[in-house]
Short mmCIF file of C-alpha atoms in Angstrom, two decimals:
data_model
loop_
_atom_site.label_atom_id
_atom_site.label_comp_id
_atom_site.label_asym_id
_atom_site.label_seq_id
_atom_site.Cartn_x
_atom_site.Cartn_y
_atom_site.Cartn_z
CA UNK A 1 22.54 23.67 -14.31
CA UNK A 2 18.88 25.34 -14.78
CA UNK A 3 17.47 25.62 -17.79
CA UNK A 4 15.49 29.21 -19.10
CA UNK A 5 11.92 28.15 -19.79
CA UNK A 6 11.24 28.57 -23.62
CA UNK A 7 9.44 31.03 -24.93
CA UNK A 8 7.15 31.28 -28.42
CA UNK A 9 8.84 33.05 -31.12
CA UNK A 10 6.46 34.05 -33.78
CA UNK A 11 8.22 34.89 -37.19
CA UNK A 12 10.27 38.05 -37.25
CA UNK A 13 12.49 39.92 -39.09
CA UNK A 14 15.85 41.39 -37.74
CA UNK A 15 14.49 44.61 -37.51
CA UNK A 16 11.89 43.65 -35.10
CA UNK A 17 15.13 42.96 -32.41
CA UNK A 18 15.70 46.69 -32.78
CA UNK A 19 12.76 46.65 -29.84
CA UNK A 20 14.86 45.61 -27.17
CA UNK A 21 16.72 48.43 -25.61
CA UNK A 22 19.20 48.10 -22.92
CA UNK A 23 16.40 48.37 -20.08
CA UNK A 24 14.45 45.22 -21.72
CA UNK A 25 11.39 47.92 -22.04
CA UNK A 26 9.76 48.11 -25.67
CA UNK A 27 10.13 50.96 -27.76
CA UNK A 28 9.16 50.84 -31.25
CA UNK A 29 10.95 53.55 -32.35
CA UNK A 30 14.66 52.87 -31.76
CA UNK A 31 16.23 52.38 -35.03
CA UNK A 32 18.25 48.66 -35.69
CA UNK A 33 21.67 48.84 -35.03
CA UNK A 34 23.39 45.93 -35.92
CA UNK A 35 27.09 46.87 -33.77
CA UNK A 36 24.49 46.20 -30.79
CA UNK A 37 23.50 42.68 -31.68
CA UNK A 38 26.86 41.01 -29.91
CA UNK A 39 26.01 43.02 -27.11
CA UNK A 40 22.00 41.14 -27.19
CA UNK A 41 24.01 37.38 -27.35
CA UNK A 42 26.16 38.15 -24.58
CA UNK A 43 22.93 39.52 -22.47
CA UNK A 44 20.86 36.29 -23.33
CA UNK A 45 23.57 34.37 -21.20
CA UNK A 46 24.80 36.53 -18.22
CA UNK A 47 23.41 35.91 -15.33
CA UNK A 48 25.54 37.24 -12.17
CA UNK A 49 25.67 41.04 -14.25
CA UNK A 50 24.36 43.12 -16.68
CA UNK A 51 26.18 44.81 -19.69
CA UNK A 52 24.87 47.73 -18.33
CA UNK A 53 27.99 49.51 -15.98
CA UNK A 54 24.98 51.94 -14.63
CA UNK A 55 23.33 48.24 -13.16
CA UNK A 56 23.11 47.95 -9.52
CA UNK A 57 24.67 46.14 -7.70
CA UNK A 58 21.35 44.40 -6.46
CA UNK A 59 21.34 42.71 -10.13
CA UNK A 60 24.43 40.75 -9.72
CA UNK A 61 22.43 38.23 -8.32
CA UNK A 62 19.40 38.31 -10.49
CA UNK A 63 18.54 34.68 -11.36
CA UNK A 64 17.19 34.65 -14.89
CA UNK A 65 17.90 37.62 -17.47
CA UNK A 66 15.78 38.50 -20.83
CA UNK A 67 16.94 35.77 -23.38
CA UNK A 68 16.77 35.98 -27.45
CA UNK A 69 17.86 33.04 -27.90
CA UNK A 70 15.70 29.89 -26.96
CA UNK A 71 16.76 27.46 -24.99
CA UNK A 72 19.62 28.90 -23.68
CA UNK A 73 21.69 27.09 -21.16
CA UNK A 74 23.05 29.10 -18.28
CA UNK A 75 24.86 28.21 -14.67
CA UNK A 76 23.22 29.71 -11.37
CA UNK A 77 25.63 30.44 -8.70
CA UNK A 78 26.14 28.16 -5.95
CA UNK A 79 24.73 30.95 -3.44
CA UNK A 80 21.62 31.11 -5.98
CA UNK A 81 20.98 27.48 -6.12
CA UNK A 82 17.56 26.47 -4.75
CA UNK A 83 17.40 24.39 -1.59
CA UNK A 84 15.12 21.95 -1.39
CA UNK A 85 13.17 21.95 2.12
CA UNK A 86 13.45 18.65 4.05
CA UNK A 87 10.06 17.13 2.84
CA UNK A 88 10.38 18.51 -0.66
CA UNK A 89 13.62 16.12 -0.65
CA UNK A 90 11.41 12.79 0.20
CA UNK A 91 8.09 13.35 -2.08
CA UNK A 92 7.06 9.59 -2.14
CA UNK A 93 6.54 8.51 -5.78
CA UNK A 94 3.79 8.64 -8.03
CA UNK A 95 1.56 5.43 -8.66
CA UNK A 96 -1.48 4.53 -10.28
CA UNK A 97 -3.33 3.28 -7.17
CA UNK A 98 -6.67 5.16 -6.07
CA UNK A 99 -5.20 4.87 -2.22
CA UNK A 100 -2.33 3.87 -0.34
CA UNK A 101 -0.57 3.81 2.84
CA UNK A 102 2.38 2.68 4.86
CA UNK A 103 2.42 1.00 8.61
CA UNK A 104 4.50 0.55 11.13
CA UNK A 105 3.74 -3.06 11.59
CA UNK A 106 4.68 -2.97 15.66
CA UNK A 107 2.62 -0.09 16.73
CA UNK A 108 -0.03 -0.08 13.74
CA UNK A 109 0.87 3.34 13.57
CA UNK A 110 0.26 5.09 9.91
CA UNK A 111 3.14 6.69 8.87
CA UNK A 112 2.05 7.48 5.29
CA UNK A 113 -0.78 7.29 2.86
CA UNK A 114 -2.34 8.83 0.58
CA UNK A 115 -6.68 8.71 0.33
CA UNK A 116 -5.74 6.46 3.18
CA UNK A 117 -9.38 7.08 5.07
CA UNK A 118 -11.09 6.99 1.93
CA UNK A 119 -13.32 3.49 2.14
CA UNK A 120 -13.49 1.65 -0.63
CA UNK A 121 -13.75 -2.18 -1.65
CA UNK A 122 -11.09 -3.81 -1.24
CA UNK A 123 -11.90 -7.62 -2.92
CA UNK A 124 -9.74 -10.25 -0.90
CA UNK A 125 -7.94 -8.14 1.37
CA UNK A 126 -11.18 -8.99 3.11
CA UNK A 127 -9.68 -12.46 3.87
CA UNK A 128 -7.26 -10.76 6.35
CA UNK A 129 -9.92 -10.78 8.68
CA UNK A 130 -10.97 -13.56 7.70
CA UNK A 131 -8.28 -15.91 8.86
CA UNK A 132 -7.79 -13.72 11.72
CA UNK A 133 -10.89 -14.78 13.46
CA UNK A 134 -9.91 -18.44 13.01
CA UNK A 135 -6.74 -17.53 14.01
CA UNK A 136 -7.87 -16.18 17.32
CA UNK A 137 -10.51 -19.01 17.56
CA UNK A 138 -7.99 -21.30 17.51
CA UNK A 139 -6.45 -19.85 20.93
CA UNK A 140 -9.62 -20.54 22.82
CA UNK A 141 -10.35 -24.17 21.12
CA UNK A 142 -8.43 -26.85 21.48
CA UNK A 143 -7.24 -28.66 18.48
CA UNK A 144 -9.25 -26.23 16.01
CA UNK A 145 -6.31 -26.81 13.09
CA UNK A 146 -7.36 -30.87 13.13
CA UNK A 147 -11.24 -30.29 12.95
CA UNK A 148 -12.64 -31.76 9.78
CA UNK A 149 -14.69 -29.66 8.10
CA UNK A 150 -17.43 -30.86 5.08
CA UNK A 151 -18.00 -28.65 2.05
CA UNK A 152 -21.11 -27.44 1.79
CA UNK A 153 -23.15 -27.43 -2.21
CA UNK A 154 -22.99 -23.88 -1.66
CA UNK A 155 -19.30 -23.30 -1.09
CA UNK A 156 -18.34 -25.55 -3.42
CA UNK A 157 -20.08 -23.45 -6.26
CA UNK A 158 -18.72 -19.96 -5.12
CA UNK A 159 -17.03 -18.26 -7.88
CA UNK A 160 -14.29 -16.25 -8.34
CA UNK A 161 -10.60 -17.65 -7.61
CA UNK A 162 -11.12 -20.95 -5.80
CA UNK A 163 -9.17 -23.96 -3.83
CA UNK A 164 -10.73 -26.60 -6.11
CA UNK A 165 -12.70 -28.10 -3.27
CA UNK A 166 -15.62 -30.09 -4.48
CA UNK A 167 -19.09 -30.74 -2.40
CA UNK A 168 -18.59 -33.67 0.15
CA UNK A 169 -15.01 -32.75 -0.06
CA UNK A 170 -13.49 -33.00 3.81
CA UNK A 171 -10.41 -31.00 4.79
CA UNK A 172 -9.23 -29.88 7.95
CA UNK A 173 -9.26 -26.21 9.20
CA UNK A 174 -5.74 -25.98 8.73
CA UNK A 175 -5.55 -26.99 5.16
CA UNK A 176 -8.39 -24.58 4.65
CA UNK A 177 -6.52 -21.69 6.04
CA UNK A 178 -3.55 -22.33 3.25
CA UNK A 179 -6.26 -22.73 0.61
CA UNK A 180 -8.04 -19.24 1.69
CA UNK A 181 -4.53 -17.36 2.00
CA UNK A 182 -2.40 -19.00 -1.15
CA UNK A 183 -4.98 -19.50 -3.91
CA UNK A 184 -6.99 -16.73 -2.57
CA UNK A 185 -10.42 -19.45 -2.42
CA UNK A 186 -13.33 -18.42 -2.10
CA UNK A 187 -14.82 -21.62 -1.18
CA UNK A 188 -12.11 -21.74 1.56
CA UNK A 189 -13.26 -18.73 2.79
CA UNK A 190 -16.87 -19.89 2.72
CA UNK A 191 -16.19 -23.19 4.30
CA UNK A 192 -14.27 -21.44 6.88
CA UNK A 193 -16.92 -19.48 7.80
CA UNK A 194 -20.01 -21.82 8.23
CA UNK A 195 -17.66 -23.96 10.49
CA UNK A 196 -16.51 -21.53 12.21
CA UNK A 197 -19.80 -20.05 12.64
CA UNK A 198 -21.34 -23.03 13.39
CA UNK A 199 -18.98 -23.54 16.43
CA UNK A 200 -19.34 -19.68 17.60
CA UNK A 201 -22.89 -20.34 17.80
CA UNK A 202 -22.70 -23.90 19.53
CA UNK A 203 -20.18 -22.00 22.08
CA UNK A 204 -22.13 -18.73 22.72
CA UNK A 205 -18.46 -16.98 22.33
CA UNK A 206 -18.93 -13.39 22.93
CA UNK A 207 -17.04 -10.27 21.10
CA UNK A 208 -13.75 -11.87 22.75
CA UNK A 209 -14.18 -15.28 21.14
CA UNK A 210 -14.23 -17.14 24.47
CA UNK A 211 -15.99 -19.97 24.38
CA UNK A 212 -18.79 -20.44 27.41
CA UNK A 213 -20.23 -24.10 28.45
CA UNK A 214 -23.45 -22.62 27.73
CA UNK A 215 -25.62 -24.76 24.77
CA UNK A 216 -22.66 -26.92 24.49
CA UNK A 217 -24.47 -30.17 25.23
CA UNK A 218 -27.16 -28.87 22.54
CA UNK A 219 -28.10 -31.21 19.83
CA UNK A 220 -29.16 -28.34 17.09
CA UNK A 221 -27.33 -28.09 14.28
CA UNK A 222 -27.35 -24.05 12.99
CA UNK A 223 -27.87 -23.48 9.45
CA UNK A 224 -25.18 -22.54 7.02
CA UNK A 225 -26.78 -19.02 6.42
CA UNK A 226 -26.95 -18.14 10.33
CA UNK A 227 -22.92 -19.98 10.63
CA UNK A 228 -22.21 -17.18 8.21
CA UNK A 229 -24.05 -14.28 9.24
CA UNK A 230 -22.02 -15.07 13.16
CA UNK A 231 -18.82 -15.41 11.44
CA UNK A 232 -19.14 -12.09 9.62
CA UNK A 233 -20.37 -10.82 13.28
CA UNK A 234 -16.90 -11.92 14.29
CA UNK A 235 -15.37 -9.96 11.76
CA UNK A 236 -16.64 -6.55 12.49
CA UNK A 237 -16.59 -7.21 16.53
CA UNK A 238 -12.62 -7.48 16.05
CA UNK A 239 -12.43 -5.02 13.62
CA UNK A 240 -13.75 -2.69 16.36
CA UNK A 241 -11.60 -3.82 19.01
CA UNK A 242 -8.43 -3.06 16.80
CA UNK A 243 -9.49 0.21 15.92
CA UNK A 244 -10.92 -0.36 12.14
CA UNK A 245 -13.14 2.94 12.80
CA UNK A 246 -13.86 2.69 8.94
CA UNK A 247 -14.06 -0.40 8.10
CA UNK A 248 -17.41 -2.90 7.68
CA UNK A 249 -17.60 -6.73 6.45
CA UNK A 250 -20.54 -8.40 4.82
CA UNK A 251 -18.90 -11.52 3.74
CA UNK A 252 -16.00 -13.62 4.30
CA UNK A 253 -14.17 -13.95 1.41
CA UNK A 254 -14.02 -9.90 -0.48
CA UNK A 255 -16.57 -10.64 -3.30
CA UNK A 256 -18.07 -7.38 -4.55
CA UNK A 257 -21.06 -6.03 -2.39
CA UNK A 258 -21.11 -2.17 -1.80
CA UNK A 259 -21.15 -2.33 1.78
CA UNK A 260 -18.39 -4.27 2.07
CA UNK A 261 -15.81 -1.44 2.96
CA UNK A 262 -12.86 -0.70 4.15
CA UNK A 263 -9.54 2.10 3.66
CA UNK A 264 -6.24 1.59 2.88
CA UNK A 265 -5.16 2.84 6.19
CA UNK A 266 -7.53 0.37 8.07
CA UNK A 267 -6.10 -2.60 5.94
CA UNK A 268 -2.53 -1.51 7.07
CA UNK A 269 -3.55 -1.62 10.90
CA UNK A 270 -5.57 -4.77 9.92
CA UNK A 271 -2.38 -6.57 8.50
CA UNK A 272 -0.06 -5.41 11.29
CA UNK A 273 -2.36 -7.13 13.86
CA UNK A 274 -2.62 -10.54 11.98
CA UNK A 275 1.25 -10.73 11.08
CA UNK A 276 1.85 -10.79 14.75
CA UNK A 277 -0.10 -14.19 15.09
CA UNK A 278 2.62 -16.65 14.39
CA UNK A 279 0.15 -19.11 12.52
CA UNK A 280 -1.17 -16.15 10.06
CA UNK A 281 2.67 -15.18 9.48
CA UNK A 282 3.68 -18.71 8.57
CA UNK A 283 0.35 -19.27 6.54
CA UNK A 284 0.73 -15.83 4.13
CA UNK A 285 4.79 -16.38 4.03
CA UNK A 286 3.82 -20.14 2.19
CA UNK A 287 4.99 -20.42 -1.34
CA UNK A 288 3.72 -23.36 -1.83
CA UNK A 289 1.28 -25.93 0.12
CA UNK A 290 0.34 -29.81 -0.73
CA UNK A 291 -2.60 -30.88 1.28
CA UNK A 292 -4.82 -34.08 1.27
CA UNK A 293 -8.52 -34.38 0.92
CA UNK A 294 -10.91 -37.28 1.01
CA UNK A 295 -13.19 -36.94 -1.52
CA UNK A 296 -17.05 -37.82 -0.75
CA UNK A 297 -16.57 -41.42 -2.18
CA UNK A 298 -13.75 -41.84 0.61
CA UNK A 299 -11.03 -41.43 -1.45
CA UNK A 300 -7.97 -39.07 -1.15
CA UNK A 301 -7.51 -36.31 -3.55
CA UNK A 302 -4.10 -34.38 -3.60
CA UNK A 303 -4.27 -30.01 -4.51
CA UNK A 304 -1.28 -27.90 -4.51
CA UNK A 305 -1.95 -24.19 -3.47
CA UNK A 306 0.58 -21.42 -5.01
CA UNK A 307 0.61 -18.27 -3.63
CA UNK A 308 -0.63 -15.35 -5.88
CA UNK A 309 1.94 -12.42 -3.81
CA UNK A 310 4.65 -12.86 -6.26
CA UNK A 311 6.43 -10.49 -3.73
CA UNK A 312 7.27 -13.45 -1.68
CA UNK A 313 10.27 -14.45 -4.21
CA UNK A 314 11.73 -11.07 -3.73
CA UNK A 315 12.21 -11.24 0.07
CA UNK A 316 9.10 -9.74 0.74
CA UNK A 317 6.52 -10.88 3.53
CA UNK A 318 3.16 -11.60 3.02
CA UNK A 319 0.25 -10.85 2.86
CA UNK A 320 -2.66 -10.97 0.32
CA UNK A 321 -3.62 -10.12 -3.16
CA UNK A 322 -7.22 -9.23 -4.19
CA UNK A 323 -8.88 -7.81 -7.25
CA UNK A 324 -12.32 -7.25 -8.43
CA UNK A 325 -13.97 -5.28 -11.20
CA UNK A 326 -15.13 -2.47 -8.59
CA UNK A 327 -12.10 -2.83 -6.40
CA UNK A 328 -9.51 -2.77 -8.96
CA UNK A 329 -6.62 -4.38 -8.00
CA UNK A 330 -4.93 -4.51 -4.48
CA UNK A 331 -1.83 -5.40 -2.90
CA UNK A 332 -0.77 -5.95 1.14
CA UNK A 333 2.83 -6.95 1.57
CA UNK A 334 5.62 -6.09 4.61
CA UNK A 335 9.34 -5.80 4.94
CA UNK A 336 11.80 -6.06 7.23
CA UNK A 337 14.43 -4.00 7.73
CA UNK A 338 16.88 -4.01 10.94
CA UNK A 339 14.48 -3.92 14.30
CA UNK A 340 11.97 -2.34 11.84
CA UNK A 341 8.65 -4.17 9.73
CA UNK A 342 6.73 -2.18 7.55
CA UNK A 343 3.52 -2.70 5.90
CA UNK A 344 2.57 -1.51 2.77
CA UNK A 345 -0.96 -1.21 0.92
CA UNK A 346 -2.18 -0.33 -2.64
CA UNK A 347 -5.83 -0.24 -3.57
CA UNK A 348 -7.30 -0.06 -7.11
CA UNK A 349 -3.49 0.27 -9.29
CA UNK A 350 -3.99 0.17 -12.82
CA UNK A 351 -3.50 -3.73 -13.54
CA UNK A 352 -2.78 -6.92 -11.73
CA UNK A 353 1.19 -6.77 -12.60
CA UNK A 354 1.33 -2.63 -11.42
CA UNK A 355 0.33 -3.91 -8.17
CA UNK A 356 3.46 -5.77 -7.31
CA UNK A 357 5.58 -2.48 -9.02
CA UNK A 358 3.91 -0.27 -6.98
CA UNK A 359 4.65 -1.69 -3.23
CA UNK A 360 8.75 -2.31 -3.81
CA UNK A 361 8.29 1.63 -4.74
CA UNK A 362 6.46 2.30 -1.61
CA UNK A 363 8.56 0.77 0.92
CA UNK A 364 12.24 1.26 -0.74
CA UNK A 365 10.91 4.81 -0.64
CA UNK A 366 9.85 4.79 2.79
CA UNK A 367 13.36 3.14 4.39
CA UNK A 368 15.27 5.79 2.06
CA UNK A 369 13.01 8.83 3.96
CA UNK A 370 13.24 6.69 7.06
CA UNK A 371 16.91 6.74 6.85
CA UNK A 372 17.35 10.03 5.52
CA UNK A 373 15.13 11.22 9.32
CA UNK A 374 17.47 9.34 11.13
CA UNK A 375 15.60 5.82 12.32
CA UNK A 376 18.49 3.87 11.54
CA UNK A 377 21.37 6.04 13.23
CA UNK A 378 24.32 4.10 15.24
CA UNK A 379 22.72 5.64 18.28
CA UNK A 380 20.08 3.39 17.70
CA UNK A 381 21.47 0.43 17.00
CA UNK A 382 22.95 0.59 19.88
CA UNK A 383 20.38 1.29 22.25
CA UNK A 384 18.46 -1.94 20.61
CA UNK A 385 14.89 -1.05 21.63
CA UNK A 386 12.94 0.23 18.38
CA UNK A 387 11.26 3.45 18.76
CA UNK A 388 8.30 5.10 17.30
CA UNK A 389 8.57 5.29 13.29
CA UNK A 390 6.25 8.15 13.42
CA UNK A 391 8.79 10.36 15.71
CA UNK A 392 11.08 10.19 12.44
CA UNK A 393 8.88 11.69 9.80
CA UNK A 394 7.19 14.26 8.34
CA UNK A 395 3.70 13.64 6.28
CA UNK A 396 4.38 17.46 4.86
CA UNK A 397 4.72 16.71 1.06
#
């Protein structure tokens, strides 16, 4: 059923009808004649032929016809009927976020997006990274997860959204990792980094984080502002080496500095590199985390992190909220379906809640169109080696 547009009607008189002849031209002079009004009805809602019996044939198919009457409801032929092309039929669905994109989690390919290259701040999604290079760390040290690490007076007092760790507080690098990735803490993130630092430093690891025997006997302690600084130089040396061709970090934890950039399409790729590091998949898929820490008067202190992805609850995986004033707020999250993951990013919706709206949009959307292309054909199954998303689709909205 199609609808004929309406059209203003200013105030008239019957007489002023008398205007429409048979042809639909105007002509001011034909006289009303009222045994022609049926005949004006009956024109307002034919569409496959005209009253007219000198018509051509040509006009039996004529889509819309003049209408008197507004708002008229008339029935297109089946043979008339517009076809929608095969991306028309998968438009993905409006939200209120700045940017967004979709990735294939096991080739980092982007499959979608939209201002995906556009860089922009994206608040705690920096932590990503930020666990990432601990996470890698950790392959080249030893026992990294057991190393005790002292809060500093500095990251103690960071503000923001915080894992209630208090100067002189000691934790291990593990507990820090769930206190960065559940609570979002920016003192974790902090912490994290001086130690970190610290040991990259003591090491001499290069752009691979290998650790060398060089300066390892060395006595000197680096300061907590150089730690940083080499942890952040971790950050961007990896973001290079995955391919983050617009992305730069300042700082460890996402708290609003200008320069600290990245795009929604670089996040994507970022996220579908940690996720395949079994300790960052079991860390962001936490609900909920008790950990123990001895305060600086020797006595243990118990904290309970909660994870702020309320996505989890829904069946969704991972990965990290984040919101500031410039940033807006931002949501990374995956989902599995059949030999497929895909991973999903909004930056800068319109509120905190529209956020965790917005991603279940983006990714039922995307295994509808992904379906609809044929990724998920029997063919397929049966062959049991995934192929390339990005053979299925078409980014021509």
């Amino acid at each position: 059923m199609y609808f004929l547009p309406r059209v203003p009607v200013r105030n008239t008189s019957w007489s002023d009808l008398s205007s429409t002849t048979a042809e639909g031209s105007d002509n001011s002079s034909t006289d009303l004649n009222l045994t022609k009004m049926p005949e004006l009805g009956l024109r307002a809602l034919k569409f496959s032929s005209c009253l007219d019996s000198k018509s051509s044939s040509s006009q039996k198919h004529t889509r819309l016809a003049p209408a008197s009457t507004i708002g008229t409801r008339a029935t297109v032929s089946s043979s008339a009927k517009h076809r929608p092309s095969r991306a028309t039929k998968h438009l993905p669905p409006l939200l209120s976020a700045k940017a967004w994109s979709i990735v294939d989690l096991d080739t980092g390919d982007l499959l979608w997006g939209k201002n995906e290259m556009e860089a922009r701040e994206i608040a705690s999604l920096t932590k990503i990274m930020t666990a990432l290079v601990v996470c890698r760390l950790s392959h080249q040290i030893d026992a990294l997860w057991a190393q005790v690490v002292c809060i500093s007076a500095k990251a103690s007092k960071m503000a923001g959204t915080s894992a209630r760790l208090r100067r002189g507080d000691k934790v291990t690098v593990e507990d820090l990792m769930y206190g960065l990735m559940l609570p979002s803490g920016n003192d974790a993130a902090l912490a994290l980094a001086e130690h970190i630092g610290a040991l990259l430093i003591s090491t001499q690891c290069g752009s691979t984080l290998r650790p060398s025997s060089r300066h390892r006997g060395s006595n000197k302690q680096p300061s907590a502002s150089d730690s940083e600084k080499r942890f952040v130089r971790a950050m961007n040396s990896i973001a290079n080496q995955i391919g983050l061709r617009n992305t730069i970090f300042t700082n460890p934890h996402g708290l609003s500095q200008r320069s600290n950039q990245s795009t929604a399409a670089d996040v994507g790729k970022l996220a579908s590199v940690a996720l395949q590091d079994h300790v960052f998949s079991k860390v962001v898929n936490t609900s909920r985390y008790m950990c123990i820490v001895e305060a600086a008067d020797g006595l243990p202190r118990s904290i309970e992190y909660i994870n702020t992805n309320k996505l989890l609850a829904l069946g969704y995986e991972g990965v990290k909220t984040g919101v500031t004033p410039p940033a807006g707020p931002c949501l990374c999250s995956s989902m599995r379906k059949g030999c497929y993951q895909l991973v999903a990013v909004v930056l800068a919706a319109r509120s905190v809640e529209q956020r965790f709206i917005e991603v279940p949009r983006l990714l039922n959307w995307a295994w509808t169109t992904l379906e609809a292309f044929g990724a998920f054909s029997s063919s397929l199954a049966e062959s049991h080696r995934p192929k390339r998303l990005s053979n299925f689709i078409s980014r021509d909205f």
